[in-house]
Tab-separated table of C-alpha atoms in Angstrom:
chain	number	residue	atom	x	y	z
E	14	MET	CA	46.820	-41.005	20.192
E	15	SER	CA	43.341	-42.745	20.840
E	16	LEU	CA	41.162	-39.669	21.148
E	17	ASN	CA	37.658	-40.218	22.609
E	18	GLY	CA	34.203	-38.571	21.658
E	19	GLN	CA	34.341	-36.233	24.583
E	20	GLN	CA	37.887	-35.062	23.456
E	21	ILE	CA	36.960	-34.654	19.846
E	22	LYS	CA	34.081	-32.616	20.733
E	23	GLN	CA	36.324	-30.414	22.779
E	24	ILE	CA	38.621	-30.061	19.441
E	25	ILE	CA	35.703	-28.992	17.405
E	26	PHE	CA	34.417	-26.251	19.932
E	27	LYS	CA	38.348	-24.916	19.669
E	28	ILE	CA	37.819	-25.207	16.168
E	29	ALA	CA	34.982	-23.226	16.152
E	30	GLN	CA	36.727	-20.646	18.420
E	31	MET	CA	39.554	-20.148	16.421
E	32	ILE	CA	37.254	-19.509	13.260
E	33	ASP	CA	35.337	-16.754	15.065
E	34	GLU	CA	38.667	-15.456	16.069
E	35	ASN	CA	39.896	-15.277	12.384
E	36	LYS	CA	36.548	-14.414	10.746
E	37	MET	CA	37.884	-10.811	9.851
E	38	TYR	CA	41.233	-12.197	8.633
E	39	LEU	CA	39.656	-14.979	6.447
E	40	THR	CA	37.139	-12.603	4.945
E	41	GLU	CA	39.807	-9.975	4.331
E	42	LEU	CA	41.496	-12.791	2.158
E	43	ASP	CA	38.453	-13.651	0.502
E	44	ALA	CA	38.045	-10.069	-0.179
E	45	ALA	CA	41.011	-10.081	-2.087
E	46	ILE	CA	40.046	-12.592	-4.675
E	47	GLY	CA	36.906	-14.114	-3.702
E	48	ASP	CA	33.418	-12.824	-2.753
E	49	GLY	CA	34.410	-11.745	0.682
E	50	ASP	CA	32.567	-13.937	2.587
E	51	HIS	CA	34.558	-16.827	3.756
E	52	GLY	CA	35.352	-15.740	7.401
E	53	ILE	CA	31.756	-14.692	8.066
E	54	ASN	CA	30.080	-17.663	6.514
E	55	MET	CA	32.765	-20.062	8.305
E	56	SER	CA	31.965	-18.576	11.707
E	57	LYS	CA	28.264	-18.723	11.401
E	58	GLY	CA	28.475	-22.365	10.411
E	59	PHE	CA	30.772	-23.233	13.327
E	60	GLN	CA	28.370	-21.311	15.515
E	61	ALA	CA	25.839	-23.601	14.424
E	62	VAL	CA	27.895	-26.546	15.112
E	63	ILE	CA	28.289	-25.548	18.347
E	64	ASP	CA	24.560	-25.491	18.881
E	65	LYS	CA	24.177	-28.786	17.181
E	66	ILE	CA	26.559	-30.813	19.191
E	67	LYS	CA	26.505	-28.790	22.619
E	68	ASP	CA	24.375	-31.832	24.099
E	69	ASP	CA	25.896	-34.792	22.641
E	70	ASN	CA	27.831	-36.673	24.734
E	71	GLY	CA	30.161	-37.888	22.210
E	72	ASP	CA	29.420	-41.936	22.482
E	73	ASN	CA	29.176	-42.060	18.807
E	74	ILE	CA	31.963	-40.143	17.060
E	75	GLY	CA	30.539	-40.913	13.651
E	76	ASP	CA	26.988	-39.440	14.432
E	77	MET	CA	28.709	-36.253	16.090
E	78	LEU	CA	30.828	-35.530	12.845
E	79	LYS	CA	27.367	-36.203	10.709
E	80	LYS	CA	25.834	-33.440	13.002
E	81	VAL	CA	29.090	-31.132	12.277
E	82	SER	CA	28.633	-31.718	8.568
E	83	MET	CA	24.684	-31.150	8.618
E	84	ALA	CA	25.176	-27.778	10.425
E	85	LEU	CA	27.979	-26.715	8.113
E	86	ILE	CA	25.811	-27.608	4.991
E	87	ALA	CA	22.957	-25.783	6.290
E	88	ASN	CA	24.364	-22.625	7.434
E	89	VAL	CA	27.569	-21.745	5.487
E	90	GLY	CA	26.138	-20.486	2.274
E	91	GLY	CA	29.224	-20.295	0.497
E	92	ALA	CA	31.364	-22.974	-1.187
E	93	SER	CA	32.955	-24.082	1.980
E	94	GLY	CA	29.728	-25.264	3.087
E	95	PRO	CA	29.293	-28.069	0.970
E	96	LEU	CA	32.956	-28.644	0.922
E	97	TYR	CA	33.643	-28.680	4.698
E	98	GLY	CA	30.178	-30.581	5.156
E	99	THR	CA	31.208	-33.192	2.860
E	100	ALA	CA	34.827	-33.719	4.672
E	101	PHE	CA	32.754	-33.969	7.996
E	102	MET	CA	30.332	-36.102	6.510
E	103	LYS	CA	32.886	-38.564	4.941
E	104	ALA	CA	35.098	-38.633	8.083
E	105	GLY	CA	32.171	-39.213	9.994
E	106	MET	CA	31.221	-42.078	7.979
E	107	TRP	CA	34.706	-43.921	8.000
E	108	VAL	CA	34.780	-43.483	11.829
E	109	GLY	CA	31.181	-45.232	12.241
E	110	ASN	CA	30.361	-45.986	15.628
E	111	ARG	CA	34.176	-46.392	17.054
E	112	ARG	CA	34.271	-44.801	20.583
E	113	GLU	CA	37.993	-43.454	20.013
E	114	ILE	CA	40.289	-43.096	17.495
E	115	SER	CA	44.205	-43.605	16.976
E	116	ILE	CA	46.505	-41.626	14.995
E	117	GLU	CA	46.154	-44.182	11.947
E	118	ASP	CA	42.177	-43.772	12.234
E	119	TYR	CA	42.614	-39.814	12.067
E	120	TYR	CA	45.073	-40.441	8.910
E	121	ASN	CA	41.752	-42.486	7.235
E	122	MET	CA	39.441	-39.903	8.322
E	123	LEU	CA	41.415	-37.373	6.969
E	124	LEU	CA	42.103	-39.164	3.624
E	125	GLU	CA	38.073	-39.863	3.383
E	126	ALA	CA	37.639	-36.334	4.266
E	127	LEU	CA	40.142	-34.928	1.085
E	128	ASN	CA	38.434	-37.695	-1.456
E	129	GLY	CA	35.211	-36.093	-0.533
E	130	ILE	CA	36.340	-32.539	-1.041
E	131	LYS	CA	38.111	-33.383	-4.276
E	132	ALA	CA	34.765	-35.273	-5.825
E	133	ARG	CA	32.566	-32.569	-4.613
E	134	GLY	CA	34.295	-29.719	-5.921
E	135	ARG	CA	36.115	-31.736	-9.011
E	136	ALA	CA	39.376	-29.964	-7.732
E	137	SER	CA	43.054	-31.376	-7.378
E	138	ILE	CA	46.044	-30.016	-5.982
E	139	GLY	CA	47.553	-26.866	-7.722
E	140	GLU	CA	44.197	-25.196	-8.347
E	141	LYS	CA	44.738	-22.690	-5.407
E	142	THR	CA	42.048	-24.287	-3.048
E	143	MET	CA	42.004	-25.807	0.357
E	144	VAL	CA	43.468	-28.922	-1.232
E	145	ASP	CA	46.698	-27.269	-1.691
E	146	SER	CA	47.201	-27.304	2.113
E	147	LEU	CA	45.089	-30.566	3.012
E	148	GLU	CA	46.642	-32.977	0.458
E	149	PRO	CA	50.391	-32.389	1.194
E	150	ALA	CA	49.517	-32.565	4.893
E	151	ILE	CA	48.015	-35.759	4.743
E	152	ASN	CA	50.601	-37.128	2.546
E	153	GLU	CA	53.338	-35.936	5.154
E	154	LEU	CA	51.229	-37.409	8.117
E	155	LYS	CA	51.177	-40.804	6.244
E	156	VAL	CA	54.831	-40.631	5.823
E	157	SER	CA	55.541	-39.763	9.352
E	158	ILE	CA	53.285	-42.592	10.481
E	159	ASP	CA	54.971	-45.114	8.465
E	160	ASN	CA	58.445	-43.689	10.030
E	161	LYS	CA	57.284	-44.438	13.281
E	162	PHE	CA	57.659	-40.760	14.544
E	163	ASN	CA	55.549	-40.238	18.051
E	164	GLU	CA	52.000	-39.241	17.297
E	165	LEU	CA	52.556	-35.432	18.411
E	166	GLU	CA	55.545	-35.424	15.968
E	167	CYS	CA	53.372	-36.899	13.161
E	168	LEU	CA	50.831	-34.137	14.053
E	169	GLU	CA	53.295	-31.602	14.006
E	170	LYS	CA	54.763	-32.214	10.709
E	171	MET	CA	51.557	-32.648	9.327
E	172	VAL	CA	50.723	-29.124	10.190
E	173	ASN	CA	53.987	-27.874	8.846
E	174	SER	CA	53.194	-29.412	5.574
E	175	ALA	CA	49.777	-27.884	5.537
E	176	LYS	CA	51.541	-24.419	6.147
E	177	LEU	CA	54.033	-24.841	3.501
E	178	GLY	CA	50.884	-26.050	0.721
E	179	MET	CA	48.979	-23.154	2.097
E	180	GLU	CA	51.817	-20.405	1.477
E	181	ASN	CA	52.432	-21.845	-1.511
E	182	THR	CA	48.734	-20.743	-2.913
E	183	LYS	CA	50.304	-17.373	-3.155
E	184	ASN	CA	51.898	-18.423	-6.405
E	185	ILE	CA	49.141	-20.137	-7.904
E	186	VAL	CA	46.575	-18.573	-10.766
E	187	ALA	CA	43.097	-19.773	-9.356
E	188	THR	CA	41.274	-22.044	-11.712
E	189	LYS	CA	38.607	-23.301	-9.222
E	190	GLY	CA	35.902	-21.131	-7.647
E	191	ARG	CA	35.098	-17.417	-7.659
E	192	ALA	CA	38.942	-16.522	-7.739
E	193	SER	CA	39.106	-18.251	-11.208
E	194	TYR	CA	37.452	-15.181	-12.715
E	195	LEU	CA	40.315	-13.097	-11.903
E	196	GLY	CA	42.999	-14.991	-13.774
E	197	GLU	CA	46.464	-13.616	-12.877
E	198	ARG	CA	45.443	-11.069	-10.474
E	199	SER	CA	44.735	-14.049	-8.098
E	200	ILE	CA	48.721	-14.395	-7.792
E	201	GLY	CA	50.359	-12.985	-4.581
E	202	HIS	CA	47.161	-13.873	-2.551
E	203	LEU	CA	46.800	-16.589	-0.224
E	204	ASP	CA	43.650	-18.856	-0.897
E	205	PRO	CA	41.309	-18.366	1.944
E	206	GLY	CA	40.296	-21.792	1.811
E	207	ALA	CA	43.822	-23.483	2.401
E	208	VAL	CA	44.170	-20.671	5.387
E	209	SER	CA	41.159	-22.133	7.016
E	210	CYS	CA	42.186	-25.490	6.355
E	211	TYR	CA	45.542	-25.146	7.621
E	212	LEU	CA	44.124	-23.025	10.705
E	213	ILE	CA	41.946	-25.945	11.391
E	214	LEU	CA	44.712	-28.837	11.101
E	215	LYS	CA	46.823	-26.401	13.486
E	216	THR	CA	44.197	-26.186	15.960
E	217	ILE	CA	43.558	-29.965	16.086
E	218	PHE	CA	47.362	-30.599	16.888
E	219	GLU	CA	47.687	-27.995	19.346
E	220	GLU	CA	44.593	-29.271	21.152
E	221	VAL	CA	45.775	-32.981	20.824
E	222	LYS	CA	49.186	-31.521	22.319
E	223	LYS	CA	47.528	-30.134	25.289
E	224	ILE	CA	45.379	-33.288	25.875
E	225	LYS	CA	48.333	-35.429	25.323
E	226	GLY	CA	51.127	-33.424	26.810
X	18	MET	CA	5.607	-31.198	-18.720
X	19	VAL	CA	9.571	-30.878	-17.325
X	20	SER	CA	9.805	-28.242	-14.434
X	21	LEU	CA	12.773	-26.211	-13.942
X	22	VAL	CA	14.568	-24.999	-10.795
X	23	ILE	CA	16.945	-21.872	-11.028
X	24	VAL	CA	19.634	-21.707	-8.300
X	25	SER	CA	21.372	-18.902	-7.921
X	26	HIS	CA	23.473	-16.907	-5.399
X	27	SER	CA	21.317	-14.298	-5.406
X	28	GLU	CA	17.495	-14.273	-4.715
X	29	LYS	CA	17.143	-11.350	-7.326
X	30	ILE	CA	18.694	-13.144	-10.168
X	31	ALA	CA	16.713	-16.445	-9.544
X	32	LYS	CA	13.373	-14.051	-9.491
X	33	GLY	CA	14.390	-12.179	-12.576
X	34	ILE	CA	15.671	-15.314	-14.863
X	35	LYS	CA	12.185	-16.903	-13.626
X	36	GLU	CA	10.244	-13.730	-14.783
X	37	LEU	CA	12.277	-13.860	-18.222
X	38	ALA	CA	11.541	-17.402	-18.793
X	39	LEU	CA	7.717	-17.292	-17.729
X	40	GLN	CA	7.493	-14.421	-20.404
X	41	MET	CA	8.411	-16.971	-22.788
X	42	ALA	CA	6.619	-19.957	-21.663
X	43	PRO	CA	4.026	-19.001	-18.966
X	44	ASP	CA	2.859	-22.532	-18.300
X	45	VAL	CA	5.929	-24.068	-17.356
X	46	LYS	CA	6.618	-24.605	-13.645
X	47	ILE	CA	9.595	-22.754	-12.595
X	48	GLU	CA	10.874	-22.807	-8.875
X	49	ILE	CA	13.641	-20.842	-7.583
X	50	ALA	CA	16.250	-20.945	-4.831
X	51	GLY	CA	18.007	-17.775	-4.520
X	52	GLY	CA	20.347	-16.727	-1.788
X	53	THR	CA	20.921	-18.142	1.678
X	54	GLY	CA	17.885	-19.031	4.287
X	55	ASP	CA	18.684	-15.939	5.801
X	56	GLY	CA	18.895	-13.487	3.260
X	57	ARG	CA	22.611	-13.497	2.394
X	58	ILE	CA	24.052	-14.069	-1.148
X	59	GLY	CA	25.079	-17.557	-1.296
X	60	THR	CA	23.389	-21.016	-1.923
X	61	ASP	CA	21.550	-23.369	0.391
X	62	CYS	CA	21.311	-26.778	0.042
X	63	LEU	CA	17.879	-27.033	2.011
X	64	ASN	CA	16.333	-24.181	-0.245
X	65	ILE	CA	17.595	-26.394	-3.082
X	66	MET	CA	15.765	-29.359	-1.693
X	67	ASN	CA	12.481	-27.884	-1.259
X	68	ALA	CA	12.759	-26.250	-4.755
X	69	ILE	CA	13.270	-29.518	-6.318
X	70	ASN	CA	10.481	-31.110	-4.209
X	71	ASN	CA	7.962	-28.489	-5.507
X	72	ALA	CA	9.027	-28.490	-8.960
X	73	TYR	CA	9.131	-32.606	-9.101
X	74	SER	CA	7.070	-34.618	-11.444
X	75	ASP	CA	7.656	-37.765	-13.052
X	76	ASP	CA	8.396	-35.810	-16.356
X	77	GLY	CA	11.181	-34.650	-14.831
X	78	VAL	CA	13.076	-31.623	-13.415
X	79	LEU	CA	15.941	-29.566	-14.978
X	80	ILE	CA	18.032	-27.823	-12.655
X	81	LEU	CA	19.962	-24.237	-13.976
X	82	PHE	CA	22.805	-22.983	-11.541
X	83	ASP	CA	25.010	-19.780	-11.895
X	84	LEU	CA	28.305	-20.292	-10.212
X	85	GLY	CA	30.194	-22.852	-8.216
X	86	SER	CA	28.747	-23.478	-4.795
X	87	ALA	CA	25.429	-23.756	-6.482
X	88	LEU	CA	26.517	-26.716	-8.521
X	89	MET	CA	27.898	-28.443	-5.491
X	90	ASN	CA	24.816	-27.754	-3.072
X	91	SER	CA	22.475	-28.860	-6.032
X	92	GLU	CA	24.381	-31.947	-6.116
X	93	MET	CA	24.406	-32.389	-2.646
X	94	ALA	CA	20.765	-31.473	-2.355
X	95	LEU	CA	20.001	-34.581	-4.746
X	96	ASP	CA	22.671	-36.801	-2.738
X	97	PHE	CA	20.064	-36.044	0.439
X	98	MET	CA	16.826	-36.655	-1.523
X	99	GLU	CA	15.369	-39.977	-1.142
X	100	ASN	CA	11.838	-39.420	-1.885
X	101	ILE	CA	12.016	-38.798	-5.465
X	102	ASP	CA	13.346	-40.496	-8.691
X	103	LYS	CA	16.771	-38.984	-9.111
X	104	SER	CA	17.239	-40.100	-12.632
X	105	LYS	CA	14.596	-37.786	-13.486
X	106	VAL	CA	16.442	-34.828	-12.219
X	107	LYS	CA	18.980	-33.481	-14.183
X	108	ILE	CA	21.555	-30.613	-14.046
X	109	ALA	CA	22.471	-28.488	-17.025
X	110	LYS	CA	25.982	-27.133	-17.300
X	111	CYS	CA	25.129	-23.972	-19.570
X	112	ALA	CA	24.414	-20.302	-19.428
X	113	ILE	CA	22.060	-19.734	-16.748
X	114	VAL	CA	19.697	-17.187	-18.394
X	115	GLU	CA	19.846	-18.434	-21.987
X	116	GLY	CA	19.349	-22.049	-20.729
X	117	ALA	CA	16.185	-21.041	-18.224
X	118	ILE	CA	14.703	-19.355	-21.506
X	119	ALA	CA	15.555	-21.784	-24.062
X	120	GLY	CA	14.663	-24.672	-21.368
X	121	ALA	CA	11.497	-23.208	-20.615
X	122	VAL	CA	10.138	-23.148	-23.853
X	123	GLU	CA	11.312	-26.695	-24.993
X	124	ALA	CA	9.405	-27.892	-21.892
X	125	SER	CA	6.212	-25.954	-22.662
X	126	ILE	CA	6.214	-28.033	-26.262
X	127	GLY	CA	6.256	-31.049	-24.359
X	128	LYS	CA	9.908	-32.203	-24.989
X	129	THR	CA	11.264	-34.431	-22.788
X	130	ILE	CA	14.100	-33.982	-20.286
X	131	ASP	CA	16.764	-35.436	-22.465
X	132	GLU	CA	15.692	-33.440	-25.438
X	133	ILE	CA	15.841	-30.516	-23.449
X	134	LEU	CA	19.527	-31.126	-22.241
X	135	GLU	CA	20.536	-31.832	-25.883
X	136	ALA	CA	18.963	-28.498	-27.145
X	137	LEU	CA	20.558	-26.825	-24.132
X	138	GLU	CA	24.161	-28.017	-25.393
X	139	SER	CA	24.599	-25.027	-27.524
X	140	TYR	CA	24.397	-22.848	-24.554
X	141	ARG	CA	26.833	-24.993	-22.738
X	142	ILE	CA	29.670	-23.161	-20.697
X	143	ASN	CA	32.641	-24.226	-18.709
X	144	LYS	CA	31.641	-23.866	-15.142
């Protein structure tokens, strides 16, 4: 795959744009089972991300991802701030001063991000959280890489798996986060965090497809 | 004397809890981190870092929090802080109102942070 820092920066800008376009949708999902601020919080956080990295030349991918992390931590406000902030921080720490990343590097960054999210939120799969879309996606990515699918196929399979995981959150009773106060009333609703996580992975795939296709 | 930090999604809740606790123990230092930096409902890692800094002494700081992200942001704030002895800062997983009042009273009679945490065990809730 080999993406350089400038390309990763463009993907992050696209993620920010996508989040902004989906902010009412994410907020509506959150209003059904949470505190109704997920989309607005994420949008605010990613607008701060753009400000923070717009002058970054992308030479140091790790540093750039740490800037993304700090912008999210300082500006999101809801639980997604520390969670996505931790995810980008861990990915940035893993990538360090590499000047470009391969699909295997991308897998390792996502895995670090997932482990960070699970530790910060004390979450595991099946609790109606972003882990329910992220973890199956990462597992599928690993299997696809091991089976030597080409890079775009690997990313597409990752996104499809994230989508299934995201859709499955409808069937789960929330035991984490604000939705856990609703118990069974949370059934039938998508988890907003699982949806935003799926949308981010989808945007990454689509942008890599544009760059490489 | 141990100080307290109250972390809430709502600035009003944080202020109200501080007011209640000070009624019982007026000499205890209580700092609050309520709401986000721009006045929304939520918690803010930077606010929490400031509150811990303002509350900090070598006697220790007890953090009480309301819901989910308040804990995550408190832990993250501690991860980022390098100018204090973090072993002296503890987070209590207890009912925030009862914990703040009991914690403030215990602090005011000179209990150590570990003794206060022990006393707050009876107000522990799953969160």
